[in-house]
Amino acid sequence: MAAVAFIGLGNMGLPMALNLVRAGRRVRGFDLAPGAREAALAGGLEWADSALDCVREAQVVVTMLPAGKHVRAVWEEIASAAQPGALLIDSSTIDVESARAAHGLAGARGLLSLDAPVSGGTGGARAGTLTFMCGGSAEAFAAAQPMLEAMGKRIVHCGGAGAGQAAKVCNNMILGATMVATCEAFVLAEKLGLDHQALFDVVSTSSGQSWSTTTYCPVRGPVPTSPANNGYKPGFAAALMLKDLLLSQEAAASAGAVTPMGAAAAGLYQRFVAEGSGEVDFSGIIGFLREGTVAE
Ligand code: NAD
């Protein structure tokens, strides 16, 4: 069974690595954060004292890091130390340009590589039900599939280098924009004297339907598991939504795509986070819209 190196054992990375251990893989982990070592060892991972030490014996390396600059720096460091023919998988959400640069670093050393960002959040990471959006060669995808199946339930090959990140920013641009539109509709309904449940019953079975209503309804009641029933505790924090919306705007600017709805959603989340709500679930933006301060 291939030995796996896992670099970046944060809110997402640790539960993902633990699912690999549960699937019978030998996993060696590394993270810079104090406390990461204890949590990794407690979960049955082996520990490495550096990224280089982590990858030396691994046939597969997974990185789960905050942003493009971290991925580029770590891949630059490990590419020369990885086993010949090893497969490098990056599951962080990063800009398309950095993802392509990372593929370039791996390719120059003859290594297989895949950008494989995820959707499904920390709950999906724990449950092993993530969706992986993959970019890279058919050979890299085939090699990665058994590994990704231990951490997710839907594994999609989106195309060549960077295609996974492209799919991720497109998906989350839709999510951000539909959440704002859904919140606006519930606030409008309140002003019109329309009951939340009545609006939910109509929208969830009509043409206004989306995941933002049916799974993640931003008002308390209709979907008992949504963060609205739990004080808007994330879930998916507004700061992370803002990160993804800014990545989609960056991608749109560099590709010459016109995305005014995406830009509007990014602007609203920017203001929501700036007022101190970065750690609130992203559906909590309904409170900000209800206050009406966005119109000023
Ligand atoms: P996190 O901040 O909890 O974890 C990132 C980890 O990377 C931290 O533990 C940090 O110490 C470590 N790290 C940073 N630089 C390092 C380095 N040079 N070497 C080793 N370790 C290093 O973040 P997270 O929530 O786990 O998210 C990870 C990625 O997944 C991000 O790109 C995020 O956008 C994406 N993502 C997160 C979610 C979510 O719900 N949290 C959902 C989908 C995608």
CSV table of C-alpha atoms and ligand atoms in Angstrom, one decimal:
chain,number,residue,atom,x,y,z
A,1,MET,CA,0.0,0.0,0.0
A,2,ALA,CA,1.5,3.4,-1.1
A,3,ALA,CA,2.9,5.5,1.8
A,4,VAL,CA,1.3,8.9,1.9
A,5,ALA,CA,2.8,12.3,3.0
A,6,PHE,CA,0.2,14.8,4.2
A,7,ILE,CA,1.3,18.4,4.6
A,8,GLY,CA,-1.1,20.9,6.2
A,9,LEU,CA,-3.1,19.3,9.0
A,10,GLY,CA,-5.6,22.1,9.7
A,11,ASN,CA,-9.3,22.1,10.0
A,12,MET,CA,-9.6,20.2,6.7
A,13,GLY,CA,-6.3,18.4,6.3
A,14,LEU,CA,-6.3,16.5,9.6
A,15,PRO,CA,-9.7,14.9,9.2
A,16,MET,CA,-8.8,14.0,5.6
A,17,ALA,CA,-5.6,12.4,6.6
A,18,LEU,CA,-7.4,10.5,9.3
A,19,ASN,CA,-9.7,9.0,6.7
A,20,LEU,CA,-6.6,7.8,4.8
A,21,VAL,CA,-5.4,6.1,8.0
A,22,ARG,CA,-8.9,4.5,8.4
A,23,ALA,CA,-8.6,3.2,4.9
A,24,GLY,CA,-5.4,1.4,5.9
A,25,ARG,CA,-2.8,3.8,4.5
A,26,ARG,CA,0.4,4.6,6.2
A,27,VAL,CA,0.4,8.4,6.5
A,28,ARG,CA,3.2,10.7,7.6
A,29,GLY,CA,2.1,14.2,8.4
A,30,PHE,CA,3.7,17.6,8.8
A,31,ASP,CA,2.3,21.0,9.8
A,32,LEU,CA,3.9,24.2,11.1
A,33,ALA,CA,1.2,24.9,13.7
A,34,PRO,CA,1.9,24.2,17.4
A,35,GLY,CA,-0.2,21.4,18.6
A,36,ALA,CA,-0.5,19.8,15.2
A,37,ARG,CA,2.0,17.0,16.1
A,38,GLU,CA,0.0,15.8,19.1
A,39,ALA,CA,-3.3,15.8,17.2
A,40,ALA,CA,-1.6,13.9,14.3
A,41,LEU,CA,0.0,11.3,16.6
A,42,ALA,CA,-3.3,10.8,18.5
A,43,GLY,CA,-5.1,10.0,15.3
A,44,GLY,CA,-2.6,7.4,14.2
A,45,LEU,CA,-0.4,9.4,11.8
A,46,GLU,CA,3.3,9.3,11.8
A,47,TRP,CA,5.0,12.6,12.3
A,48,ALA,CA,7.8,14.3,10.3
A,49,ASP,CA,9.8,17.3,11.5
A,50,SER,CA,9.9,19.0,8.1
A,51,ALA,CA,8.2,18.9,4.8
A,52,LEU,CA,11.3,17.4,3.2
A,53,ASP,CA,11.4,14.6,5.9
A,54,CYS,CA,7.7,14.0,5.3
A,55,VAL,CA,7.9,13.3,1.6
A,56,ARG,CA,11.1,11.3,1.4
A,57,GLU,CA,9.6,7.8,1.4
A,58,ALA,CA,6.1,8.7,0.0
A,59,GLN,CA,4.7,7.6,-3.3
A,60,VAL,CA,1.8,10.1,-2.9
A,61,VAL,CA,2.0,13.6,-1.3
A,62,VAL,CA,-1.1,15.6,-0.4
A,63,THR,CA,-1.0,19.3,0.5
A,64,MET,CA,-3.9,21.1,2.2
A,65,LEU,CA,-2.6,24.7,2.8
A,66,PRO,CA,-4.1,28.2,3.1
A,67,ALA,CA,-3.2,29.8,-0.2
A,68,GLY,CA,-1.3,29.8,-3.5
A,69,LYS,CA,1.9,31.2,-2.0
A,70,HIS,CA,2.1,28.4,0.6
A,71,VAL,CA,1.5,25.7,-2.0
A,72,ARG,CA,4.2,27.1,-4.4
A,73,ALA,CA,6.7,27.4,-1.5
A,74,VAL,CA,6.1,23.8,-0.2
A,75,TRP,CA,6.0,22.2,-3.7
A,76,GLU,CA,9.2,24.0,-4.6
A,77,GLU,CA,10.8,22.6,-1.5
A,78,ILE,CA,9.6,19.0,-1.8
A,79,ALA,CA,9.7,18.5,-5.6
A,80,SER,CA,13.4,17.7,-5.5
A,81,ALA,CA,13.1,15.3,-2.5
A,82,ALA,CA,10.1,13.3,-3.7
A,83,GLN,CA,10.4,9.7,-4.9
A,84,PRO,CA,10.9,9.3,-8.6
A,85,GLY,CA,7.4,8.9,-10.2
A,86,ALA,CA,5.6,10.1,-7.1
A,87,LEU,CA,2.2,11.8,-7.3
A,88,LEU,CA,1.7,15.2,-5.8
A,89,ILE,CA,-1.9,16.3,-5.1
A,90,ASP,CA,-2.9,19.7,-3.9
A,91,SER,CA,-6.4,20.0,-2.4
A,92,SER,CA,-6.1,23.6,-1.1
A,93,THR,CA,-8.3,26.2,-2.7
A,94,ILE,CA,-5.8,28.5,-4.6
A,95,ASP,CA,-5.6,30.7,-7.6
A,96,VAL,CA,-5.5,29.0,-11.0
A,97,GLU,CA,-2.1,30.6,-11.9
A,98,SER,CA,-0.4,29.2,-8.7
A,99,ALA,CA,-2.0,25.8,-9.4
A,100,ARG,CA,-0.5,25.7,-12.9
A,101,ALA,CA,2.9,26.9,-11.5
A,102,ALA,CA,2.8,24.0,-9.0
A,103,HIS,CA,2.1,21.5,-11.9
A,104,GLY,CA,5.1,23.0,-13.7
A,105,LEU,CA,7.3,22.4,-10.7
A,106,ALA,CA,6.2,18.7,-10.5
A,107,GLY,CA,6.5,18.2,-14.2
A,108,ALA,CA,10.0,19.5,-14.4
A,109,ARG,CA,11.0,16.7,-11.9
A,110,GLY,CA,9.1,14.0,-13.8
A,111,LEU,CA,6.4,13.8,-11.0
A,112,LEU,CA,2.7,13.3,-11.6
A,113,SER,CA,0.5,16.1,-10.3
A,114,LEU,CA,-3.1,17.0,-9.7
A,115,ASP,CA,-4.9,20.1,-8.5
A,116,ALA,CA,-7.9,18.6,-6.5
A,117,PRO,CA,-9.7,21.3,-4.5
A,118,VAL,CA,-12.7,20.2,-2.5
A,119,SER,CA,-16.2,21.1,-1.7
A,120,GLY,CA,-18.1,19.9,1.4
A,121,GLY,CA,-16.4,21.7,4.2
A,122,THR,CA,-15.1,20.3,7.5
A,123,GLY,CA,-18.2,18.1,7.9
A,124,GLY,CA,-17.5,16.5,4.6
A,125,ALA,CA,-13.8,16.2,5.5
A,126,ARG,CA,-14.7,14.3,8.7
A,127,ALA,CA,-17.4,12.1,7.0
A,128,GLY,CA,-15.2,11.3,4.0
A,129,THR,CA,-17.9,12.7,1.7
A,130,LEU,CA,-16.0,15.5,0.0
A,131,THR,CA,-16.3,16.3,-3.7
A,132,PHE,CA,-12.9,16.5,-5.4
A,133,MET,CA,-12.6,18.7,-8.6
A,134,CYS,CA,-9.5,17.5,-10.3
A,135,GLY,CA,-7.2,19.0,-12.9
A,136,GLY,CA,-4.2,17.2,-14.4
A,137,SER,CA,-3.3,14.4,-16.8
A,138,ALA,CA,-5.4,11.2,-17.2
A,139,GLU,CA,-2.5,9.3,-15.7
A,140,ALA,CA,-2.3,11.5,-12.6
A,141,PHE,CA,-6.1,11.3,-12.2
A,142,ALA,CA,-6.1,7.5,-12.4
A,143,ALA,CA,-3.3,7.2,-9.9
A,144,ALA,CA,-5.0,9.6,-7.5
A,145,GLN,CA,-8.5,8.1,-7.6
A,146,PRO,CA,-8.2,5.3,-5.0
A,147,MET,CA,-6.6,7.9,-2.6
A,148,LEU,CA,-9.3,10.5,-3.2
A,149,GLU,CA,-12.1,7.8,-2.8
A,150,ALA,CA,-10.9,7.3,0.8
A,151,MET,CA,-11.6,11.0,1.5
A,152,GLY,CA,-14.5,11.8,-0.7
A,153,LYS,CA,-17.6,10.4,-2.4
A,154,ARG,CA,-17.5,12.3,-5.7
A,155,ILE,CA,-14.3,12.6,-7.7
A,156,VAL,CA,-14.6,14.6,-11.0
A,157,HIS,CA,-11.8,14.9,-13.6
A,158,CYS,CA,-12.4,18.4,-14.9
A,159,GLY,CA,-9.6,18.6,-17.4
A,160,GLY,CA,-5.9,19.5,-17.5
A,161,ALA,CA,-3.7,21.5,-15.1
A,162,GLY,CA,-5.7,24.1,-13.1
A,163,ALA,CA,-9.1,22.8,-14.3
A,164,GLY,CA,-10.0,21.7,-10.7
A,165,GLN,CA,-9.3,25.1,-9.3
A,166,ALA,CA,-11.2,26.7,-12.2
A,167,ALA,CA,-14.3,24.5,-11.4
A,168,LYS,CA,-14.0,25.4,-7.7
A,169,VAL,CA,-14.0,29.2,-8.3
A,170,CYS,CA,-16.9,28.9,-10.7
A,171,ASN,CA,-18.9,26.8,-8.3
A,172,ASN,CA,-18.3,29.1,-5.3
A,173,MET,CA,-19.0,32.2,-7.4
A,174,ILE,CA,-22.5,30.6,-8.0
A,175,LEU,CA,-22.8,29.8,-4.3
A,176,GLY,CA,-21.9,33.3,-3.1
A,177,ALA,CA,-24.2,35.0,-5.6
A,178,THR,CA,-27.2,32.6,-4.9
A,179,MET,CA,-26.8,33.0,-1.1
A,180,VAL,CA,-26.9,36.7,-1.4
A,181,ALA,CA,-30.0,36.5,-3.7
A,182,THR,CA,-31.7,34.0,-1.4
A,183,CYS,CA,-31.0,36.2,1.6
A,184,GLU,CA,-32.4,39.2,-0.2
A,185,ALA,CA,-35.6,37.3,-1.1
A,186,PHE,CA,-36.2,36.3,2.5
A,187,VAL,CA,-35.7,39.9,3.7
A,188,LEU,CA,-38.0,41.1,1.0
A,189,ALA,CA,-40.6,38.5,2.0
A,190,GLU,CA,-40.4,39.7,5.6
A,191,LYS,CA,-41.1,43.3,4.5
A,192,LEU,CA,-44.0,42.0,2.4
A,193,GLY,CA,-45.5,40.1,5.4
A,194,LEU,CA,-44.8,36.7,3.9
A,195,ASP,CA,-44.0,33.8,6.3
A,196,HIS,CA,-40.5,32.2,6.0
A,197,GLN,CA,-41.9,28.7,5.8
A,198,ALA,CA,-44.3,29.7,3.0
A,199,LEU,CA,-41.5,31.3,1.0
A,200,PHE,CA,-39.4,28.2,1.6
A,201,ASP,CA,-42.2,25.8,0.5
A,202,VAL,CA,-42.6,27.7,-2.8
A,203,VAL,CA,-39.0,28.4,-3.6
A,204,SER,CA,-37.7,24.9,-2.7
A,205,THR,CA,-40.0,23.4,-5.3
A,206,SER,CA,-40.0,26.2,-7.9
A,207,SER,CA,-37.6,27.9,-10.3
A,208,GLY,CA,-35.9,30.0,-7.6
A,209,GLN,CA,-34.6,26.8,-6.0
A,210,SER,CA,-30.9,26.4,-5.2
A,211,TRP,CA,-28.7,24.7,-2.6
A,212,SER,CA,-28.7,28.0,-0.7
A,213,THR,CA,-32.4,27.5,0.0
A,214,THR,CA,-32.9,23.7,0.1
A,215,THR,CA,-29.8,22.7,2.1
A,216,TYR,CA,-28.6,25.8,3.7
A,217,CYS,CA,-31.7,28.0,4.2
A,218,PRO,CA,-30.5,31.3,5.8
A,219,VAL,CA,-33.5,31.7,8.1
A,220,ARG,CA,-34.3,29.6,11.2
A,221,GLY,CA,-36.9,26.8,10.8
A,222,PRO,CA,-37.3,25.4,7.3
A,223,VAL,CA,-34.0,23.4,7.2
A,224,PRO,CA,-33.2,22.4,10.8
A,225,THR,CA,-29.6,21.5,10.1
A,226,SER,CA,-28.7,24.9,8.5
A,227,PRO,CA,-26.4,27.3,10.5
A,228,ALA,CA,-29.3,29.8,10.8
A,229,ASN,CA,-30.6,27.3,13.5
A,230,ASN,CA,-27.3,27.5,15.3
A,231,GLY,CA,-26.6,31.2,15.7
A,232,TYR,CA,-24.8,31.2,12.3
A,233,LYS,CA,-21.9,29.2,13.6
A,234,PRO,CA,-19.9,27.9,10.6
A,235,GLY,CA,-20.4,25.8,8.6
A,236,PHE,CA,-18.5,27.8,6.0
A,237,ALA,CA,-17.1,31.0,7.4
A,238,ALA,CA,-17.8,34.3,5.6
A,239,ALA,CA,-14.0,34.9,5.5
A,240,LEU,CA,-13.6,31.7,3.4
A,241,MET,CA,-16.4,32.6,1.1
A,242,LEU,CA,-14.8,36.0,0.6
A,243,LYS,CA,-11.5,34.3,-0.2
A,244,ASP,CA,-13.1,32.1,-2.9
A,245,LEU,CA,-15.1,35.1,-4.3
A,246,LEU,CA,-11.9,37.1,-4.6
A,247,LEU,CA,-10.2,34.1,-6.3
A,248,SER,CA,-13.0,34.0,-8.8
A,249,GLN,CA,-12.7,37.7,-9.5
A,250,GLU,CA,-9.0,37.3,-10.0
A,251,ALA,CA,-9.6,34.5,-12.4
A,252,ALA,CA,-12.3,36.5,-14.2
A,253,ALA,CA,-10.0,39.5,-14.6
A,254,SER,CA,-7.1,37.4,-15.9
A,255,ALA,CA,-9.4,35.4,-18.3
A,256,GLY,CA,-11.3,38.5,-19.5
A,257,ALA,CA,-14.7,37.2,-18.3
A,258,VAL,CA,-17.5,39.6,-17.3
A,259,THR,CA,-18.9,38.7,-13.9
A,260,PRO,CA,-20.9,41.6,-12.4
A,261,MET,CA,-23.0,39.3,-10.1
A,262,GLY,CA,-19.8,37.7,-8.8
A,263,ALA,CA,-18.3,41.1,-8.3
A,264,ALA,CA,-21.3,42.3,-6.4
A,265,ALA,CA,-21.3,39.3,-4.1
A,266,ALA,CA,-17.5,39.7,-3.5
A,267,GLY,CA,-18.1,43.4,-2.6
A,268,LEU,CA,-20.9,42.5,-0.1
A,269,TYR,CA,-18.9,39.8,1.6
A,270,GLN,CA,-15.9,42.2,1.7
A,271,ARG,CA,-18.0,44.6,3.7
A,272,PHE,CA,-19.6,41.9,5.9
A,273,VAL,CA,-16.1,40.6,6.8
A,274,ALA,CA,-14.7,44.2,7.3
A,275,GLU,CA,-17.4,44.8,9.9
A,276,GLY,CA,-16.0,41.9,11.9
A,277,SER,CA,-18.2,39.0,10.7
A,278,GLY,CA,-15.4,36.9,9.1
A,279,GLU,CA,-16.0,34.0,11.5
A,280,VAL,CA,-19.8,34.1,11.1
A,281,ASP,CA,-21.3,31.5,8.7
A,282,PHE,CA,-21.6,33.0,5.2
A,283,SER,CA,-25.4,32.7,5.3
A,284,GLY,CA,-25.3,35.1,8.3
A,285,ILE,CA,-25.0,37.9,5.7
A,286,ILE,CA,-28.8,38.0,5.8
A,287,GLY,CA,-28.5,40.0,9.1
A,288,PHE,CA,-26.3,42.5,7.3
A,289,LEU,CA,-28.8,42.8,4.4
A,290,ARG,CA,-31.7,43.1,6.8
A,291,GLU,CA,-30.1,46.0,8.6
A,292,GLY,CA,-30.1,47.8,5.2
A,293,THR,CA,-26.7,49.3,5.8
A,294,VAL,CA,-25.6,47.9,2.4
A,295,ALA,CA,-27.8,50.5,0.6
A,296,GLU,CA,-25.9,53.4,2.1
B,1,NAD,P1,-6.4,25.8,8.1
B,1,NAD,O1,-5.9,27.2,8.3
B,1,NAD,O2,-7.2,25.2,9.3
B,1,NAD,O3,-5.2,24.8,7.8
B,1,NAD,C1,-4.1,25.1,7.0
B,1,NAD,C2,-2.9,24.5,7.7
B,1,NAD,O4,-1.7,24.7,6.9
B,1,NAD,C3,-2.6,25.1,9.1
B,1,NAD,O5,-2.6,24.1,10.1
B,1,NAD,C4,-1.2,25.7,8.9
B,1,NAD,O6,-0.4,25.6,10.0
B,1,NAD,C5,-0.6,24.8,7.8
B,1,NAD,N1,0.5,25.4,7.0
B,1,NAD,C6,0.6,26.6,6.5
B,1,NAD,N2,1.8,26.7,5.9
B,1,NAD,C7,2.5,25.5,6.0
B,1,NAD,C8,3.7,25.1,5.6
B,1,NAD,N3,4.6,25.8,4.9
B,1,NAD,N4,4.0,23.8,5.9
B,1,NAD,C9,3.2,23.0,6.6
B,1,NAD,N5,2.0,23.4,7.1
B,1,NAD,C10,1.6,24.7,6.8
B,1,NAD,O7,-7.3,25.8,6.8
B,1,NAD,P2,-8.4,24.8,6.3
B,1,NAD,O8,-9.7,25.2,6.8
B,1,NAD,O9,-7.9,23.4,6.7
B,1,NAD,O10,-8.3,25.0,4.8
B,1,NAD,C11,-7.2,24.4,4.0
B,1,NAD,C12,-7.6,24.7,2.5
B,1,NAD,O11,-8.8,24.2,2.2
B,1,NAD,C13,-7.7,26.2,2.2
B,1,NAD,O12,-7.1,26.5,1.0
B,1,NAD,C14,-9.2,26.5,2.2
B,1,NAD,O13,-9.6,27.6,1.4
B,1,NAD,C15,-9.7,25.1,1.6
B,1,NAD,N6,-11.0,24.8,2.0
B,1,NAD,C16,-11.5,25.0,3.3
B,1,NAD,C17,-12.8,24.6,3.6
B,1,NAD,C18,-13.3,24.8,5.0
B,1,NAD,O14,-14.5,24.7,5.2
B,1,NAD,N7,-12.5,25.0,6.0
B,1,NAD,C19,-13.6,24.1,2.6
B,1,NAD,C20,-13.2,23.9,1.3
B,1,NAD,C21,-11.8,24.2,1.0
